[in-house]
CSV table of C-alpha atoms in Angstrom, one decimal:
chain,number,residue,atom,x,y,z
A,220,UNK,CA,53.7,82.6,47.5
A,221,UNK,CA,54.4,79.9,50.1
A,222,UNK,CA,54.4,76.2,50.3
A,223,UNK,CA,55.6,73.6,52.7
A,224,UNK,CA,57.2,71.0,50.5
A,225,UNK,CA,60.6,70.1,52.0
A,226,UNK,CA,62.0,68.6,48.8
A,227,UNK,CA,61.2,71.6,46.7
A,228,UNK,CA,62.1,74.1,49.3
A,229,UNK,CA,65.6,72.8,49.2
A,230,UNK,CA,65.8,73.0,45.4
A,231,UNK,CA,64.6,76.6,45.5
A,232,UNK,CA,67.2,77.6,48.1
A,233,UNK,CA,69.9,75.7,46.2
A,234,UNK,CA,69.0,77.4,43.0
A,235,UNK,CA,69.0,80.8,44.8
A,236,UNK,CA,72.4,80.1,46.3
A,237,UNK,CA,73.8,79.2,42.9
A,238,UNK,CA,72.7,82.5,41.4
A,239,UNK,CA,73.8,84.4,44.5
A,240,UNK,CA,77.3,83.1,43.9
A,241,UNK,CA,77.1,84.2,40.2
A,242,UNK,CA,76.0,87.7,41.4
A,243,UNK,CA,78.8,87.8,43.9
A,244,UNK,CA,81.5,86.9,41.3
A,245,UNK,CA,80.0,89.3,38.7
A,246,UNK,CA,80.2,92.2,41.1
A,247,UNK,CA,83.7,91.2,42.3
A,248,UNK,CA,84.9,91.1,38.7
A,249,UNK,CA,83.8,94.8,38.5
A,250,UNK,CA,85.3,95.6,41.9
A,251,UNK,CA,81.9,96.4,43.3
A,252,UNK,CA,81.1,96.3,47.0
A,253,UNK,CA,77.4,95.4,47.7
A,254,UNK,CA,75.2,95.4,50.7
A,255,UNK,CA,71.7,93.9,51.2
A,256,UNK,CA,69.5,95.9,53.6
A,257,UNK,CA,66.8,93.7,55.0
A,258,UNK,CA,64.3,94.7,57.6
A,259,UNK,CA,60.6,95.4,58.3
A,260,UNK,CA,58.5,98.1,56.8
A,261,UNK,CA,59.2,101.5,58.3
A,262,UNK,CA,62.5,100.5,59.8
A,263,UNK,CA,64.1,103.2,57.8
A,264,UNK,CA,66.0,101.2,55.2
A,265,UNK,CA,65.4,103.8,52.4
A,266,UNK,CA,66.4,106.7,54.6
A,267,UNK,CA,69.6,104.9,55.8
A,268,UNK,CA,70.6,104.0,52.2
A,269,UNK,CA,70.1,107.6,51.1
A,270,UNK,CA,72.2,108.9,54.0
A,271,UNK,CA,75.0,106.4,53.4
A,272,UNK,CA,74.9,107.2,49.6
A,273,UNK,CA,75.2,110.9,50.4
A,274,UNK,CA,78.3,110.3,52.5
A,275,UNK,CA,79.8,108.0,49.9
A,276,UNK,CA,79.3,110.6,47.1
A,277,UNK,CA,80.9,113.2,49.3
A,278,UNK,CA,84.0,110.9,49.4
A,279,UNK,CA,83.9,110.5,45.6
A,280,UNK,CA,82.6,107.0,45.7
A,281,UNK,CA,80.3,106.1,42.8
A,282,UNK,CA,77.1,104.5,44.2
A,283,UNK,CA,73.8,103.3,43.0
A,284,UNK,CA,70.8,101.5,44.6
A,285,UNK,CA,68.4,98.7,43.7
A,286,UNK,CA,65.0,99.4,45.2
A,287,UNK,CA,63.2,96.1,46.0
A,288,UNK,CA,59.4,96.3,46.6
A,289,UNK,CA,56.4,94.2,45.9
A,290,UNK,CA,54.9,96.9,43.7
A,291,UNK,CA,55.2,100.6,42.9
A,292,UNK,CA,58.1,103.0,42.6
A,293,UNK,CA,58.0,104.8,46.0
A,294,UNK,CA,61.5,103.8,47.2
A,295,UNK,CA,62.9,104.1,43.7
A,296,UNK,CA,61.5,107.6,43.5
A,297,UNK,CA,62.9,108.6,46.9
A,298,UNK,CA,66.3,107.4,45.9
A,299,UNK,CA,66.3,109.2,42.6
A,300,UNK,CA,64.9,112.4,44.2
A,301,UNK,CA,67.8,112.3,46.7
A,302,UNK,CA,70.3,112.2,43.8
A,303,UNK,CA,71.0,108.5,44.1
A,304,UNK,CA,70.8,106.6,40.8
A,305,UNK,CA,68.4,103.7,41.4
A,306,UNK,CA,67.1,100.7,39.6
A,307,UNK,CA,63.6,99.5,40.5
A,308,UNK,CA,63.0,95.9,41.2
A,309,UNK,CA,59.4,94.8,41.8
A,310,UNK,CA,58.7,91.3,43.0
A,311,UNK,CA,55.1,91.4,41.7
A,312,UNK,CA,53.8,89.3,44.6
A,313,UNK,CA,56.8,87.8,46.4
A,314,UNK,CA,57.6,89.1,49.9
A,315,UNK,CA,61.4,89.2,49.4
A,316,UNK,CA,64.1,89.7,46.8
A,317,UNK,CA,65.8,86.6,45.5
A,318,UNK,CA,69.2,86.2,43.7
A,319,UNK,CA,67.5,85.9,40.3
A,320,UNK,CA,65.6,89.2,40.6
A,321,UNK,CA,68.9,90.9,41.6
A,322,UNK,CA,70.7,89.2,38.7
A,323,UNK,CA,68.1,90.8,36.4
A,324,UNK,CA,68.7,94.2,38.0
A,325,UNK,CA,72.4,93.8,37.7
A,326,UNK,CA,72.0,93.2,34.0
A,327,UNK,CA,70.5,96.7,33.7
A,328,UNK,CA,73.4,98.3,35.5
A,329,UNK,CA,76.5,99.4,33.7
A,330,UNK,CA,78.8,97.9,36.3
A,331,UNK,CA,81.9,99.9,35.4
A,332,UNK,CA,80.1,103.1,36.4
A,333,UNK,CA,79.9,102.1,40.1
A,334,UNK,CA,82.0,101.2,43.1
A,335,UNK,CA,79.1,100.3,45.5
A,336,UNK,CA,75.6,98.9,45.0
A,337,UNK,CA,73.2,99.3,47.9
A,338,UNK,CA,70.2,96.9,47.7
A,339,UNK,CA,67.0,97.6,49.6
A,340,UNK,CA,65.1,94.4,50.2
A,341,UNK,CA,61.3,94.1,50.5
A,342,UNK,CA,60.0,95.3,53.9
A,343,UNK,CA,59.8,92.0,55.8
A,344,UNK,CA,61.6,90.6,58.8
A,345,UNK,CA,61.0,87.0,58.0
A,346,UNK,CA,61.3,85.9,54.4
A,347,UNK,CA,64.4,87.7,53.1
A,348,UNK,CA,66.5,85.8,55.6
A,349,UNK,CA,66.4,82.6,53.5
A,350,UNK,CA,67.5,84.2,50.2
A,351,UNK,CA,71.1,85.5,50.1
A,352,UNK,CA,71.5,87.8,47.0
A,353,UNK,CA,75.3,87.5,46.6
A,354,UNK,CA,76.2,90.7,48.4
A,355,UNK,CA,79.3,91.3,50.5
A,356,UNK,CA,77.3,92.0,53.6
A,357,UNK,CA,73.8,91.3,54.7
A,358,UNK,CA,72.4,93.9,57.1
A,359,UNK,CA,69.2,93.8,59.1
A,360,UNK,CA,67.6,97.2,60.0
A,361,UNK,CA,65.1,97.4,62.8
A,362,UNK,CA,63.5,100.4,64.5
A,363,UNK,CA,62.6,101.2,68.1
A,364,UNK,CA,59.0,101.7,66.9
A,365,UNK,CA,58.8,97.9,66.4
A,366,UNK,CA,58.9,97.2,70.1
A,367,UNK,CA,61.5,95.5,72.2
A,368,UNK,CA,60.8,91.9,71.3
A,369,UNK,CA,62.0,91.9,67.6
A,370,UNK,CA,65.1,89.8,68.2
A,371,UNK,CA,63.3,87.2,70.3
A,372,UNK,CA,60.6,86.8,67.7
A,373,UNK,CA,62.8,86.7,64.6
A,374,UNK,CA,65.9,84.6,65.2
A,375,UNK,CA,66.5,83.7,61.6
A,376,UNK,CA,67.1,87.1,60.1
A,377,UNK,CA,69.4,88.2,62.9
A,378,UNK,CA,71.4,85.0,62.6
A,379,UNK,CA,71.7,85.2,58.8
A,380,UNK,CA,72.8,88.8,58.7
A,381,UNK,CA,76.3,90.2,59.4
A,382,UNK,CA,75.3,93.2,61.5
A,383,UNK,CA,72.1,94.6,63.0
A,384,UNK,CA,71.1,98.2,63.0
A,385,UNK,CA,68.6,99.7,65.5
A,386,UNK,CA,67.3,102.9,64.0
A,387,UNK,CA,65.2,105.8,65.2
A,388,UNK,CA,66.8,105.8,68.7
A,389,UNK,CA,65.8,109.5,68.9
A,390,UNK,CA,62.2,108.5,69.5
A,391,UNK,CA,62.7,105.8,72.1
A,392,UNK,CA,60.8,107.9,74.6
A,393,UNK,CA,57.9,108.5,72.3
A,394,UNK,CA,57.4,104.8,71.8
A,395,UNK,CA,58.4,103.6,75.3
A,396,UNK,CA,61.1,101.3,74.1
A,397,UNK,CA,64.4,100.6,75.9
A,398,UNK,CA,67.1,99.9,73.3
A,399,UNK,CA,69.2,98.0,75.9
A,400,UNK,CA,66.7,95.2,75.9
A,401,UNK,CA,67.0,94.7,72.1
A,402,UNK,CA,70.8,94.9,72.3
A,403,UNK,CA,70.9,92.4,75.1
A,404,UNK,CA,68.7,90.0,73.2
A,405,UNK,CA,70.8,90.4,70.1
A,406,UNK,CA,74.1,89.7,72.0
A,407,UNK,CA,72.6,86.7,73.7
A,408,UNK,CA,71.3,85.3,70.4
A,409,UNK,CA,74.6,85.8,68.5
A,410,UNK,CA,76.8,84.9,71.4
A,411,UNK,CA,78.5,88.3,71.2
A,412,UNK,CA,80.1,87.4,67.8
A,413,UNK,CA,78.3,90.1,65.9
A,414,UNK,CA,77.4,93.7,66.6
A,415,UNK,CA,74.3,95.7,66.8
A,416,UNK,CA,74.6,99.4,66.0
A,417,UNK,CA,72.3,102.1,67.4
A,418,UNK,CA,71.5,105.0,65.0
A,419,UNK,CA,69.2,107.8,64.2
A,420,UNK,CA,69.3,108.3,60.5
A,421,UNK,CA,67.2,111.5,60.8
A,422,UNK,CA,69.7,113.1,63.2
A,423,UNK,CA,72.7,111.5,61.4
A,424,UNK,CA,73.8,109.8,64.6
A,425,UNK,CA,75.7,106.5,64.4
A,426,UNK,CA,75.7,106.3,60.5
A,427,UNK,CA,79.5,106.7,60.3
A,428,UNK,CA,80.0,103.8,62.7
A,429,UNK,CA,77.8,101.6,60.5
A,430,UNK,CA,79.7,102.6,57.4
A,431,UNK,CA,83.0,101.7,59.1
A,432,UNK,CA,81.6,98.3,60.1
A,433,UNK,CA,80.6,97.7,56.4
A,434,UNK,CA,84.0,98.9,55.2
A,435,UNK,CA,82.4,101.7,53.2
B,51,UNK,CA,59.2,79.0,52.7
B,52,UNK,CA,58.5,80.3,49.2
B,53,UNK,CA,58.2,79.0,45.8
B,54,UNK,CA,57.0,80.2,42.4
B,55,UNK,CA,55.1,77.2,41.0
B,56,UNK,CA,51.8,78.4,39.7
B,57,UNK,CA,50.1,75.0,39.8
B,58,UNK,CA,51.1,74.2,43.3
B,59,UNK,CA,50.4,77.7,44.5
B,60,UNK,CA,46.8,77.3,43.5
B,61,UNK,CA,46.5,73.9,45.3
B,62,UNK,CA,47.9,75.4,48.5
B,63,UNK,CA,45.5,78.3,48.4
B,64,UNK,CA,42.6,76.0,47.5
B,65,UNK,CA,43.4,73.7,50.5
B,66,UNK,CA,43.7,76.8,52.7
B,67,UNK,CA,40.4,78.0,51.6
B,68,UNK,CA,38.7,74.7,52.3
B,69,UNK,CA,40.0,74.6,55.8
B,70,UNK,CA,39.2,78.2,56.3
B,71,UNK,CA,35.5,77.4,55.5
B,72,UNK,CA,35.6,74.6,58.0
B,73,UNK,CA,37.0,76.9,60.7
B,74,UNK,CA,34.3,79.5,59.9
B,75,UNK,CA,31.5,76.9,60.2
B,76,UNK,CA,33.0,75.4,63.4
B,77,UNK,CA,33.0,78.8,65.0
B,78,UNK,CA,29.5,79.7,63.8
B,79,UNK,CA,28.2,76.4,65.3
B,80,UNK,CA,29.5,77.7,68.6
B,81,UNK,CA,28.2,81.2,68.0
B,82,UNK,CA,31.7,82.6,68.0
B,83,UNK,CA,32.7,85.9,66.3
B,84,UNK,CA,36.2,86.0,65.1
B,85,UNK,CA,38.6,88.5,63.7
B,86,UNK,CA,42.0,88.2,62.0
B,87,UNK,CA,44.4,91.0,62.8
B,88,UNK,CA,47.0,91.3,60.1
B,89,UNK,CA,49.7,93.9,59.8
B,90,UNK,CA,53.4,94.6,60.0
B,91,UNK,CA,55.7,94.3,63.0
B,92,UNK,CA,55.2,97.1,65.5
B,93,UNK,CA,51.9,98.2,64.1
B,94,UNK,CA,50.4,97.6,67.5
B,95,UNK,CA,48.3,94.5,66.8
B,96,UNK,CA,48.9,93.0,70.3
B,97,UNK,CA,48.1,96.3,72.1
B,98,UNK,CA,45.0,96.8,70.1
B,99,UNK,CA,43.7,93.3,70.8
B,100,UNK,CA,44.4,93.7,74.5
B,101,UNK,CA,42.5,97.0,74.5
B,102,UNK,CA,39.5,95.5,72.6
B,103,UNK,CA,39.5,92.5,74.9
B,104,UNK,CA,39.4,94.7,78.0
B,105,UNK,CA,36.5,96.6,76.6
B,106,UNK,CA,34.7,93.3,75.7
B,107,UNK,CA,35.3,91.9,79.1
B,108,UNK,CA,33.9,95.1,80.7
B,109,UNK,CA,30.7,94.4,78.7
B,110,UNK,CA,30.6,90.8,79.9
B,111,UNK,CA,31.7,89.3,76.6
B,112,UNK,CA,33.8,86.1,76.9
B,113,UNK,CA,36.9,86.5,74.8
B,114,UNK,CA,40.2,84.7,74.0
B,115,UNK,CA,43.1,85.3,71.7
B,116,UNK,CA,45.3,83.2,69.4
B,117,UNK,CA,48.8,84.6,69.3
B,118,UNK,CA,50.5,83.9,65.9
B,119,UNK,CA,54.2,84.3,65.7
B,120,UNK,CA,57.1,82.6,64.0
B,121,UNK,CA,58.7,81.7,67.3
B,122,UNK,CA,58.5,82.4,71.0
B,123,UNK,CA,55.8,83.4,73.4
B,124,UNK,CA,56.1,87.2,73.6
B,125,UNK,CA,52.6,88.1,72.4
B,126,UNK,CA,51.1,85.1,74.1
B,127,UNK,CA,52.7,86.3,77.4
B,128,UNK,CA,51.5,89.9,76.9
B,129,UNK,CA,48.0,88.6,76.3
B,130,UNK,CA,48.0,86.4,79.4
B,131,UNK,CA,49.6,89.1,81.5
B,132,UNK,CA,46.8,91.5,80.5
B,133,UNK,CA,44.2,89.0,81.7
B,134,UNK,CA,43.3,87.8,78.3
B,135,UNK,CA,43.2,84.0,77.9
B,136,UNK,CA,45.5,83.2,75.0
B,137,UNK,CA,46.6,80.2,72.9
B,138,UNK,CA,50.1,80.3,71.4
B,139,UNK,CA,50.4,79.4,67.7
B,140,UNK,CA,54.0,79.3,66.4
B,141,UNK,CA,54.5,78.9,62.7
B,142,UNK,CA,58.1,77.6,63.1
B,143,UNK,CA,59.3,79.2,60.0
B,144,UNK,CA,56.4,80.5,58.0
B,145,UNK,CA,55.7,84.2,57.8
B,146,UNK,CA,51.9,84.0,58.1
B,147,UNK,CA,49.2,82.0,59.8
B,148,UNK,CA,47.2,79.6,57.6
B,149,UNK,CA,43.8,78.0,58.1
B,150,UNK,CA,45.4,74.7,59.2
B,151,UNK,CA,47.4,76.3,62.0
B,152,UNK,CA,44.3,78.0,63.2
B,153,UNK,CA,42.3,74.8,63.0
B,154,UNK,CA,44.8,73.2,65.3
B,155,UNK,CA,44.6,76.1,67.7
B,156,UNK,CA,40.8,76.0,67.6
B,157,UNK,CA,41.0,72.3,68.6
B,158,UNK,CA,42.7,73.4,71.9
B,159,UNK,CA,40.0,75.9,72.7
B,160,UNK,CA,36.8,74.9,74.6
B,161,UNK,CA,34.6,76.8,72.2
B,162,UNK,CA,31.6,76.9,74.5
B,163,UNK,CA,33.6,79.1,76.9
B,164,UNK,CA,33.9,82.0,74.4
B,165,UNK,CA,31.9,84.5,72.4
B,166,UNK,CA,34.8,86.1,70.6
B,167,UNK,CA,38.2,84.9,69.3
B,168,UNK,CA,40.7,87.5,68.4
B,169,UNK,CA,43.5,86.2,66.2
B,170,UNK,CA,46.9,88.0,65.9
B,171,UNK,CA,48.6,87.1,62.7
B,172,UNK,CA,52.4,87.1,62.2
B,173,UNK,CA,53.9,90.6,61.8
B,174,UNK,CA,54.0,90.9,58.0
B,175,UNK,CA,52.2,93.1,55.5
B,176,UNK,CA,52.6,90.9,52.5
B,177,UNK,CA,52.1,87.2,53.0
B,178,UNK,CA,49.0,86.9,55.4
B,179,UNK,CA,46.9,88.5,52.6
B,180,UNK,CA,46.8,85.2,50.7
B,181,UNK,CA,45.6,83.1,53.5
B,182,UNK,CA,42.1,83.7,54.9
B,183,UNK,CA,41.7,81.9,58.2
B,184,UNK,CA,37.9,81.6,58.3
B,185,UNK,CA,37.2,84.6,60.5
B,186,UNK,CA,34.2,86.9,60.2
B,187,UNK,CA,36.5,89.9,59.6
B,188,UNK,CA,40.0,90.4,58.3
B,189,UNK,CA,41.6,93.6,59.6
B,190,UNK,CA,44.9,95.2,58.6
B,191,UNK,CA,46.6,97.4,61.2
B,192,UNK,CA,49.3,99.8,60.2
B,193,UNK,CA,51.1,102.5,62.1
B,194,UNK,CA,52.2,106.0,61.3
B,195,UNK,CA,55.7,104.9,62.1
B,196,UNK,CA,55.8,102.8,58.9
B,197,UNK,CA,55.8,105.9,56.7
B,198,UNK,CA,53.1,107.3,54.4
B,199,UNK,CA,53.5,104.9,51.5
B,200,UNK,CA,52.2,101.7,53.0
B,201,UNK,CA,49.0,101.6,51.0
B,202,UNK,CA,50.7,102.3,47.7
B,203,UNK,CA,53.3,99.5,48.3
B,204,UNK,CA,51.0,96.8,49.6
B,205,UNK,CA,47.8,96.7,47.6
B,206,UNK,CA,47.0,93.1,48.3
B,207,UNK,CA,46.5,93.2,52.0
B,208,UNK,CA,44.4,96.3,51.9
B,209,UNK,CA,42.2,94.9,49.2
B,210,UNK,CA,41.8,91.5,51.0
B,211,UNK,CA,40.9,93.0,54.3
B,212,UNK,CA,37.5,94.4,55.4
B,213,UNK,CA,38.8,97.5,57.2
B,214,UNK,CA,42.1,99.2,57.8
B,215,UNK,CA,43.3,100.7,61.0
B,216,UNK,CA,46.0,103.4,61.2
B,217,UNK,CA,47.4,103.3,64.7
B,218,UNK,CA,49.8,105.5,66.8
B,219,UNK,CA,48.3,108.7,65.4
B,220,UNK,CA,49.5,110.4,68.6
B,221,UNK,CA,53.1,110.3,67.4
B,222,UNK,CA,52.5,111.6,63.8
B,223,UNK,CA,54.6,114.6,64.6
B,224,UNK,CA,57.5,112.6,66.0
B,225,UNK,CA,57.8,110.6,62.8
B,226,UNK,CA,56.8,113.4,60.3
B,227,UNK,CA,53.9,111.5,58.8
B,228,UNK,CA,50.7,113.0,57.5
B,229,UNK,CA,47.8,110.4,58.1
B,230,UNK,CA,45.7,112.2,55.4
B,231,UNK,CA,48.1,110.9,52.7
B,232,UNK,CA,47.6,107.3,53.9
B,233,UNK,CA,43.8,107.7,54.1
B,234,UNK,CA,43.6,109.3,50.7
B,235,UNK,CA,45.7,106.4,49.2
B,236,UNK,CA,43.4,103.9,50.9
B,237,UNK,CA,40.2,105.5,49.7
B,238,UNK,CA,41.6,105.7,46.1
B,239,UNK,CA,42.7,102.0,46.2
B,240,UNK,CA,39.4,100.8,47.6
B,241,UNK,CA,37.1,103.2,45.7
B,242,UNK,CA,35.6,104.4,48.9
B,243,UNK,CA,33.9,101.1,49.5
B,244,UNK,CA,35.8,100.4,52.7
B,245,UNK,CA,36.9,102.4,55.7
B,246,UNK,CA,40.2,103.3,57.3
B,247,UNK,CA,40.0,104.1,61.0
B,248,UNK,CA,42.5,106.3,62.8
B,249,UNK,CA,43.4,105.3,66.3
B,250,UNK,CA,45.8,105.6,69.2
B,251,UNK,CA,45.6,102.5,71.2
B,252,UNK,CA,47.9,103.9,73.8
B,253,UNK,CA,45.6,106.9,74.3
B,254,UNK,CA,42.4,104.9,73.8
B,255,UNK,CA,41.3,107.1,70.9
B,256,UNK,CA,39.3,105.6,68.1
B,257,UNK,CA,39.1,102.1,69.5
B,258,UNK,CA,35.3,102.2,70.2
B,259,UNK,CA,34.7,103.2,66.5
B,260,UNK,CA,36.8,100.2,65.4
B,261,UNK,CA,34.8,97.9,67.7
B,262,UNK,CA,31.5,99.3,66.3
B,263,UNK,CA,32.8,98.7,62.7
B,264,UNK,CA,33.6,95.1,63.7
B,265,UNK,CA,30.2,94.7,65.4
B,266,UNK,CA,31.9,93.8,68.7
């Protein structure tokens, strides 16, 4: 739900920020690394998280996921089916996770059982930007299927995230998109201070580089 | 910006609804048909609107577009480049158009010059659902690249729109998606009362059927 009320907007963001700090410290106390995966519908967030979790488990790292969605258990089920322990977090109506929803999910998790928590935000390239959850890193995942103008249209989320990931580079030709345009826009927007990583989760290309960037 | 304040939420939606009615009646006075194209980023809303406008112009129908985006002029420029007169409507920060933003755009348009106004909403499959703009039809456009779980995850927008359009069916194989699953979910959700149309804007397949459904 949305409202343009400057005073209240600030209160909401302030309250979110406070709880995000609590989440951060709670996870740090338990030596947990955490990552917030933001991005539009169909960018491949679920598939990327599954792939990263597989690679982490192969290294003996204990990992779980929080599946954020407006409604339903689709992503939650995909995680569980892949062998990744998951916790479902439905927003009900809201188009993004917030720190308080994540706080509630963290309360369900036995924190001593995990080293890494991967959080999948609601599929949306606008709203999650405003709501840090208290993770170590915030990542934005986009896909070549979204066209080459994503960065130009959505400054906030690219500025508020630590790295960007351009997924599905294996089908650039099928969708007539040149990844170089997206990378150039990103570098221009961020002044070259942050990196955009190309990957194809399906072909397992570029995922190791992303994990290295996220210190996983 | 987002807030969970039940009382105010209702006021915002009520105010939106009031202005949407004004927009509707204003356009009716000028015998204008209008359509709100909602859907996620990369679903192909811009390309579909350009294609529909081309076909309308070929029939002698006078058409213009309102390009809704958070920021920038990308869609606006694509419309203008294609020969479609467009009016840019940036939300600044909001993740959806609302009736008041459209009211302002309508004030820029010489209404006697047009028979049809095609409105492209902000790329988002959640938030636009709550904000009718006052158009004759509300359409939701999704793409096979978004996966086969879109309908299950986003009830609201499919329930609040008049028809659904599944675009990019020409690349189903490249993205491993079965359009039948999406159509089945849609028919289950809507009880068979509404229709989902398959199309490939790029190959000009299915667009005429969509125009017939929208009485264009």
